[in-house]
Short mmCIF file of N, CA, C and O in Angstrom, two decimals:
data_model
loop_
_atom_site.label_atom_id
_atom_site.label_comp_id
_atom_site.label_asym_id
_atom_site.label_seq_id
_atom_site.Cartn_x
_atom_site.Cartn_y
_atom_site.Cartn_z
N MET A 1 4.29 8.26 -25.80
CA MET A 1 4.76 7.36 -24.78
C MET A 1 5.39 8.19 -23.66
O MET A 1 5.97 9.24 -23.89
N TYR A 2 5.26 7.67 -22.42
CA TYR A 2 5.79 8.34 -21.25
C TYR A 2 6.73 7.42 -20.49
O TYR A 2 6.57 6.20 -20.53
N VAL A 3 7.70 8.03 -19.82
CA VAL A 3 8.72 7.28 -19.11
C VAL A 3 8.77 7.76 -17.66
O VAL A 3 8.73 8.96 -17.40
N VAL A 4 8.85 6.80 -16.76
CA VAL A 4 9.09 7.08 -15.35
C VAL A 4 10.50 6.58 -15.04
O VAL A 4 10.84 5.44 -15.35
N VAL A 5 11.30 7.45 -14.45
CA VAL A 5 12.67 7.08 -14.06
C VAL A 5 12.77 7.28 -12.55
O VAL A 5 12.51 8.36 -12.04
N ASN A 6 13.13 6.21 -11.87
CA ASN A 6 13.34 6.25 -10.43
C ASN A 6 14.79 5.95 -10.13
O ASN A 6 15.31 4.91 -10.53
N ARG A 7 15.45 6.87 -9.43
CA ARG A 7 16.82 6.63 -8.96
C ARG A 7 16.72 6.08 -7.55
O ARG A 7 16.05 6.66 -6.69
N LEU A 8 17.39 4.95 -7.32
CA LEU A 8 17.26 4.22 -6.07
C LEU A 8 18.59 4.16 -5.32
O LEU A 8 19.53 3.50 -5.78
N PRO A 9 18.70 4.83 -4.18
CA PRO A 9 19.91 4.70 -3.36
C PRO A 9 19.84 3.38 -2.60
O PRO A 9 18.87 3.11 -1.89
N LEU A 10 20.84 2.53 -2.76
CA LEU A 10 20.79 1.19 -2.19
C LEU A 10 21.59 1.08 -0.89
O LEU A 10 22.74 1.52 -0.83
N ALA A 11 20.98 0.44 0.09
CA ALA A 11 21.67 0.12 1.34
C ALA A 11 22.42 -1.19 1.22
O ALA A 11 23.39 -1.42 1.93
N LYS A 12 21.95 -2.04 0.32
CA LYS A 12 22.60 -3.32 0.07
C LYS A 12 22.45 -3.65 -1.41
O LYS A 12 21.52 -3.16 -2.07
N PRO A 13 23.34 -4.45 -1.95
CA PRO A 13 23.28 -4.76 -3.38
C PRO A 13 22.00 -5.51 -3.76
O PRO A 13 21.44 -6.27 -2.97
N ILE A 14 21.54 -5.28 -4.96
CA ILE A 14 20.43 -6.04 -5.52
C ILE A 14 20.90 -7.48 -5.69
O ILE A 14 21.95 -7.73 -6.28
N ASP A 15 20.13 -8.41 -5.17
CA ASP A 15 20.55 -9.82 -5.23
C ASP A 15 19.68 -10.62 -6.20
O ASP A 15 18.70 -10.12 -6.75
N ASP A 16 20.06 -11.88 -6.38
CA ASP A 16 19.35 -12.76 -7.31
C ASP A 16 17.89 -12.98 -6.90
O ASP A 16 17.03 -13.13 -7.75
N ALA A 17 17.63 -13.01 -5.59
CA ALA A 17 16.26 -13.22 -5.12
C ALA A 17 15.35 -12.07 -5.58
O ALA A 17 14.23 -12.32 -6.05
N LEU A 18 15.81 -10.83 -5.44
CA LEU A 18 15.00 -9.70 -5.88
C LEU A 18 14.85 -9.70 -7.40
O LEU A 18 13.75 -9.47 -7.92
N LEU A 19 15.93 -9.96 -8.11
CA LEU A 19 15.84 -10.00 -9.57
C LEU A 19 14.85 -11.07 -10.03
O LEU A 19 14.08 -10.85 -10.97
N ALA A 20 14.86 -12.21 -9.37
CA ALA A 20 13.91 -13.27 -9.72
C ALA A 20 12.47 -12.83 -9.50
O ALA A 20 11.59 -13.09 -10.34
N LYS A 21 12.21 -12.13 -8.39
CA LYS A 21 10.86 -11.64 -8.11
C LYS A 21 10.42 -10.59 -9.15
O LYS A 21 9.27 -10.58 -9.57
N ILE A 22 11.33 -9.72 -9.52
CA ILE A 22 11.00 -8.71 -10.53
C ILE A 22 10.62 -9.40 -11.84
O ILE A 22 9.60 -9.06 -12.46
N ASN A 23 11.42 -10.38 -12.24
CA ASN A 23 11.18 -11.06 -13.52
C ASN A 23 10.01 -12.03 -13.50
O ASN A 23 9.34 -12.21 -14.51
N SER A 24 9.76 -12.66 -12.35
CA SER A 24 8.70 -13.67 -12.31
C SER A 24 7.37 -13.15 -11.77
O SER A 24 6.33 -13.73 -12.04
N GLU A 25 7.41 -12.04 -11.01
CA GLU A 25 6.19 -11.50 -10.42
C GLU A 25 5.83 -10.11 -10.96
O GLU A 25 4.75 -9.90 -11.50
N PHE A 26 6.76 -9.16 -10.77
CA PHE A 26 6.41 -7.78 -11.10
C PHE A 26 6.14 -7.57 -12.58
O PHE A 26 5.09 -7.04 -12.96
N ILE A 27 7.08 -7.95 -13.43
CA ILE A 27 6.92 -7.69 -14.87
C ILE A 27 5.71 -8.42 -15.44
O ILE A 27 4.90 -7.80 -16.14
N PRO A 28 5.51 -9.71 -15.16
CA PRO A 28 4.30 -10.36 -15.68
C PRO A 28 3.01 -9.69 -15.18
O PRO A 28 2.05 -9.55 -15.94
N GLY A 29 2.99 -9.26 -13.93
CA GLY A 29 1.81 -8.57 -13.40
C GLY A 29 1.60 -7.22 -14.08
O GLY A 29 0.47 -6.84 -14.39
N ALA A 30 2.68 -6.50 -14.34
CA ALA A 30 2.57 -5.20 -15.01
C ALA A 30 2.07 -5.37 -16.45
O ALA A 30 1.30 -4.54 -16.94
N ARG A 31 2.49 -6.44 -17.10
CA ARG A 31 2.07 -6.67 -18.49
C ARG A 31 0.57 -6.88 -18.63
O ARG A 31 0.03 -6.72 -19.72
N THR A 32 -0.11 -7.22 -17.55
CA THR A 32 -1.56 -7.41 -17.61
C THR A 32 -2.31 -6.09 -17.51
O THR A 32 -3.51 -6.06 -17.70
N ARG A 33 -1.60 -5.02 -17.23
CA ARG A 33 -2.24 -3.71 -17.05
C ARG A 33 -2.16 -2.90 -18.33
O ARG A 33 -1.07 -2.71 -18.88
N PRO A 34 -3.31 -2.43 -18.80
CA PRO A 34 -3.32 -1.63 -20.04
C PRO A 34 -2.43 -0.40 -19.92
O PRO A 34 -2.51 0.33 -18.94
N GLY A 35 -1.58 -0.20 -20.91
CA GLY A 35 -0.73 0.97 -20.96
C GLY A 35 0.70 0.73 -20.54
O GLY A 35 1.56 1.57 -20.77
N PHE A 36 0.99 -0.42 -19.91
CA PHE A 36 2.37 -0.74 -19.55
C PHE A 36 3.10 -1.20 -20.80
O PHE A 36 2.59 -1.99 -21.57
N ARG A 37 4.33 -0.73 -20.99
CA ARG A 37 5.14 -1.14 -22.15
C ARG A 37 6.36 -1.96 -21.75
O ARG A 37 6.56 -3.04 -22.27
N SER A 38 7.19 -1.44 -20.86
CA SER A 38 8.41 -2.17 -20.50
C SER A 38 9.02 -1.61 -19.23
O SER A 38 8.67 -0.52 -18.77
N LEU A 39 9.95 -2.39 -18.67
CA LEU A 39 10.69 -1.98 -17.48
C LEU A 39 12.14 -2.41 -17.66
O LEU A 39 12.40 -3.52 -18.13
N GLN A 40 13.05 -1.53 -17.28
CA GLN A 40 14.47 -1.86 -17.22
C GLN A 40 14.97 -1.47 -15.84
O GLN A 40 14.59 -0.42 -15.30
N LEU A 41 15.82 -2.32 -15.27
CA LEU A 41 16.49 -2.03 -14.02
C LEU A 41 17.97 -1.94 -14.33
O LEU A 41 18.56 -2.87 -14.87
N VAL A 42 18.57 -0.80 -14.02
CA VAL A 42 19.99 -0.56 -14.29
C VAL A 42 20.73 -0.51 -12.96
O VAL A 42 20.40 0.32 -12.10
N ARG A 43 21.69 -1.39 -12.80
CA ARG A 43 22.51 -1.40 -11.58
C ARG A 43 23.76 -0.59 -11.88
O ARG A 43 24.65 -1.03 -12.61
N ASN A 44 23.84 0.60 -11.30
CA ASN A 44 25.01 1.46 -11.50
C ASN A 44 26.17 1.03 -10.61
O ASN A 44 27.33 1.14 -11.00
N SER A 45 25.83 0.58 -9.41
CA SER A 45 26.83 0.12 -8.44
C SER A 45 26.08 -0.64 -7.35
O SER A 45 24.86 -0.76 -7.41
N ASP A 46 26.79 -1.09 -6.34
CA ASP A 46 26.13 -1.75 -5.22
C ASP A 46 25.31 -0.79 -4.37
O ASP A 46 24.54 -1.21 -3.52
N THR A 47 25.47 0.53 -4.62
CA THR A 47 24.75 1.53 -3.82
C THR A 47 23.82 2.42 -4.64
O THR A 47 23.26 3.37 -4.11
N ASP A 48 23.64 2.10 -5.93
CA ASP A 48 22.84 2.97 -6.78
C ASP A 48 22.25 2.18 -7.95
O ASP A 48 22.95 1.41 -8.61
N ALA A 49 20.95 2.38 -8.18
CA ALA A 49 20.29 1.74 -9.31
C ALA A 49 19.24 2.68 -9.87
O ALA A 49 18.83 3.65 -9.22
N ILE A 50 18.82 2.40 -11.09
CA ILE A 50 17.78 3.19 -11.75
C ILE A 50 16.75 2.23 -12.34
O ILE A 50 17.12 1.22 -12.94
N VAL A 51 15.49 2.56 -12.15
CA VAL A 51 14.40 1.82 -12.79
C VAL A 51 13.80 2.74 -13.86
O VAL A 51 13.48 3.90 -13.58
N ILE A 52 13.66 2.21 -15.07
CA ILE A 52 13.10 2.96 -16.19
C ILE A 52 11.86 2.19 -16.66
O ILE A 52 11.97 1.01 -17.00
N VAL A 53 10.70 2.86 -16.63
CA VAL A 53 9.46 2.20 -17.02
C VAL A 53 8.79 3.01 -18.12
O VAL A 53 8.66 4.23 -18.01
N HIS A 54 8.38 2.33 -19.18
CA HIS A 54 7.70 2.96 -20.31
C HIS A 54 6.20 2.67 -20.26
O HIS A 54 5.81 1.53 -20.00
N PHE A 55 5.40 3.70 -20.50
CA PHE A 55 3.95 3.60 -20.52
C PHE A 55 3.41 4.23 -21.80
O PHE A 55 4.02 5.15 -22.34
N GLU A 56 2.26 3.77 -22.25
CA GLU A 56 1.66 4.32 -23.46
C GLU A 56 1.16 5.75 -23.25
O GLU A 56 1.24 6.57 -24.16
N THR A 57 0.62 6.04 -22.07
CA THR A 57 0.07 7.37 -21.80
C THR A 57 0.48 7.84 -20.41
O THR A 57 0.86 7.02 -19.55
N LEU A 58 0.35 9.13 -20.17
CA LEU A 58 0.61 9.69 -18.86
C LEU A 58 -0.39 9.14 -17.84
O LEU A 58 -0.03 8.85 -16.69
N GLU A 59 -1.63 8.97 -18.26
CA GLU A 59 -2.66 8.43 -17.38
C GLU A 59 -2.31 7.01 -16.95
O GLU A 59 -2.48 6.64 -15.79
N ALA A 60 -1.84 6.18 -17.90
CA ALA A 60 -1.44 4.82 -17.57
C ALA A 60 -0.28 4.83 -16.59
O ALA A 60 -0.24 4.03 -15.64
N ALA A 61 0.67 5.73 -16.79
CA ALA A 61 1.81 5.83 -15.88
C ALA A 61 1.34 6.12 -14.46
O ALA A 61 1.78 5.47 -13.51
N GLY A 62 0.44 7.05 -14.31
CA GLY A 62 -0.07 7.40 -12.99
C GLY A 62 -0.88 6.27 -12.36
O GLY A 62 -0.68 5.93 -11.19
N ARG A 63 -1.76 5.69 -13.15
CA ARG A 63 -2.64 4.63 -12.64
C ARG A 63 -1.85 3.39 -12.24
O ARG A 63 -2.00 2.86 -11.13
N ILE A 64 -0.98 2.91 -13.12
CA ILE A 64 -0.22 1.69 -12.84
C ILE A 64 0.78 1.93 -11.70
O ILE A 64 0.96 1.06 -10.84
N SER A 65 1.39 3.09 -11.68
CA SER A 65 2.33 3.40 -10.61
C SER A 65 1.62 3.38 -9.26
O SER A 65 2.11 2.77 -8.30
N GLN A 66 0.48 4.02 -9.17
CA GLN A 66 -0.24 4.12 -7.91
C GLN A 66 -0.86 2.79 -7.49
O GLN A 66 -0.74 2.38 -6.33
N GLU A 67 -1.51 2.10 -8.41
CA GLU A 67 -2.26 0.90 -8.07
C GLU A 67 -1.40 -0.36 -7.96
O GLU A 67 -1.76 -1.29 -7.24
N TYR A 68 -0.30 -0.41 -8.70
CA TYR A 68 0.47 -1.65 -8.76
C TYR A 68 1.95 -1.47 -8.41
O TYR A 68 2.46 -2.14 -7.50
N ALA A 69 2.64 -0.61 -9.12
CA ALA A 69 4.09 -0.51 -8.97
C ALA A 69 4.51 -0.04 -7.58
O ALA A 69 5.38 -0.65 -6.95
N ALA A 70 3.94 1.06 -7.11
CA ALA A 70 4.35 1.59 -5.81
C ALA A 70 4.12 0.59 -4.68
O ALA A 70 5.04 0.36 -3.88
N PRO A 71 2.96 -0.05 -4.59
CA PRO A 71 2.78 -1.04 -3.52
C PRO A 71 3.75 -2.22 -3.64
O PRO A 71 4.31 -2.68 -2.63
N TRP A 72 3.98 -2.69 -4.86
CA TRP A 72 4.89 -3.82 -5.05
C TRP A 72 6.31 -3.45 -4.65
O TRP A 72 6.98 -4.19 -3.93
N PHE A 73 6.75 -2.29 -5.08
CA PHE A 73 8.11 -1.86 -4.74
C PHE A 73 8.26 -1.58 -3.25
O PHE A 73 9.31 -1.87 -2.68
N ARG A 74 7.23 -1.03 -2.61
CA ARG A 74 7.31 -0.82 -1.16
C ARG A 74 7.53 -2.15 -0.44
O ARG A 74 8.34 -2.26 0.47
N GLU A 75 6.80 -3.16 -0.86
CA GLU A 75 6.90 -4.47 -0.20
C GLU A 75 8.21 -5.18 -0.48
O GLU A 75 8.84 -5.74 0.42
N HIS A 76 8.65 -5.18 -1.73
CA HIS A 76 9.78 -6.01 -2.12
C HIS A 76 11.12 -5.26 -2.24
O HIS A 76 12.17 -5.87 -2.04
N PHE A 77 11.09 -4.00 -2.58
CA PHE A 77 12.33 -3.25 -2.84
C PHE A 77 12.75 -2.39 -1.66
O PHE A 77 13.93 -2.09 -1.49
N MET A 78 11.81 -1.98 -0.81
CA MET A 78 12.10 -1.08 0.29
C MET A 78 13.25 -1.56 1.18
O MET A 78 14.10 -0.75 1.58
N PRO A 79 13.34 -2.86 1.49
CA PRO A 79 14.45 -3.30 2.34
C PRO A 79 15.84 -3.07 1.73
O PRO A 79 16.84 -3.10 2.45
N TYR A 80 15.91 -2.83 0.44
CA TYR A 80 17.19 -2.62 -0.23
C TYR A 80 17.61 -1.14 -0.25
O TYR A 80 18.74 -0.83 -0.58
N LEU A 81 16.69 -0.24 0.08
CA LEU A 81 16.95 1.19 -0.06
C LEU A 81 17.62 1.79 1.16
O LEU A 81 17.32 1.43 2.29
N SER A 82 18.51 2.76 0.91
CA SER A 82 19.18 3.47 2.00
C SER A 82 18.50 4.81 2.29
O SER A 82 18.83 5.46 3.27
N GLY A 83 17.58 5.21 1.45
CA GLY A 83 16.89 6.48 1.61
C GLY A 83 15.81 6.60 0.56
O GLY A 83 15.54 5.65 -0.19
N PRO A 84 15.19 7.77 0.46
CA PRO A 84 14.11 7.96 -0.52
C PRO A 84 14.63 7.94 -1.96
O PRO A 84 15.75 8.39 -2.23
N SER A 85 13.80 7.41 -2.83
CA SER A 85 14.14 7.44 -4.25
C SER A 85 13.72 8.78 -4.83
O SER A 85 12.94 9.51 -4.23
N THR A 86 14.27 9.11 -5.99
CA THR A 86 13.82 10.29 -6.71
C THR A 86 13.11 9.81 -7.97
O THR A 86 13.51 8.82 -8.58
N ARG A 87 12.03 10.51 -8.34
CA ARG A 87 11.18 10.08 -9.44
C ARG A 87 11.03 11.21 -10.45
O ARG A 87 10.78 12.35 -10.08
N THR A 88 11.17 10.85 -11.71
CA THR A 88 10.97 11.79 -12.80
C THR A 88 10.01 11.16 -13.79
O THR A 88 10.13 9.97 -14.10
N VAL A 89 9.06 11.94 -14.29
CA VAL A 89 8.11 11.47 -15.30
C VAL A 89 8.17 12.42 -16.47
O VAL A 89 8.14 13.64 -16.29
N GLY A 90 8.27 11.88 -17.68
CA GLY A 90 8.32 12.75 -18.84
C GLY A 90 7.87 12.05 -20.10
O GLY A 90 7.77 10.83 -20.17
N GLU A 91 7.62 12.85 -21.11
CA GLU A 91 7.22 12.34 -22.42
C GLU A 91 8.46 11.90 -23.17
O GLU A 91 9.44 12.65 -23.27
N LEU A 92 8.40 10.72 -23.74
CA LEU A 92 9.49 10.21 -24.57
C LEU A 92 9.37 10.86 -25.96
O LEU A 92 8.34 10.71 -26.61
N VAL A 93 10.39 11.58 -26.37
CA VAL A 93 10.31 12.29 -27.65
C VAL A 93 11.26 11.73 -28.71
O VAL A 93 11.18 12.14 -29.87
N ALA A 94 12.13 10.81 -28.34
CA ALA A 94 13.02 10.14 -29.31
C ALA A 94 13.44 8.80 -28.75
O ALA A 94 13.63 8.67 -27.54
N GLY A 95 13.60 7.81 -29.59
CA GLY A 95 14.01 6.49 -29.15
C GLY A 95 12.86 5.75 -28.49
O GLY A 95 11.71 6.08 -28.67
N GLY A 96 13.19 4.76 -27.71
CA GLY A 96 12.17 4.00 -26.99
C GLY A 96 12.54 2.54 -26.90
O GLY A 96 13.57 2.11 -27.43
N PRO A 97 11.69 1.77 -26.23
CA PRO A 97 11.98 0.35 -26.07
C PRO A 97 11.92 -0.38 -27.41
O PRO A 97 11.16 0.00 -28.30
N ALA A 98 12.71 -1.42 -27.52
CA ALA A 98 12.73 -2.20 -28.76
C ALA A 98 11.46 -3.00 -28.94
O ALA A 98 10.77 -3.30 -28.04
#
């Protein structure tokens, strides 16, 4: 399993409207793509958040990120950002989604 972690610098707090879109649009759409496992959004503060996404394979992580996640986040999440996000991709070697 592989994990993508994106640290998001926020210009404004994540609101209920964005959370509703993530839960009603993004996650259901991601679940239709082979290799997607789960997504967690962690709000550290009003100016910082982390998105953690689990994939079955590195190939799935790349494909789903490029074809689905990146365009969706550009459209819906970009207005909340104060600057560029940082992205890390790695193999999960212990633990994992429930």
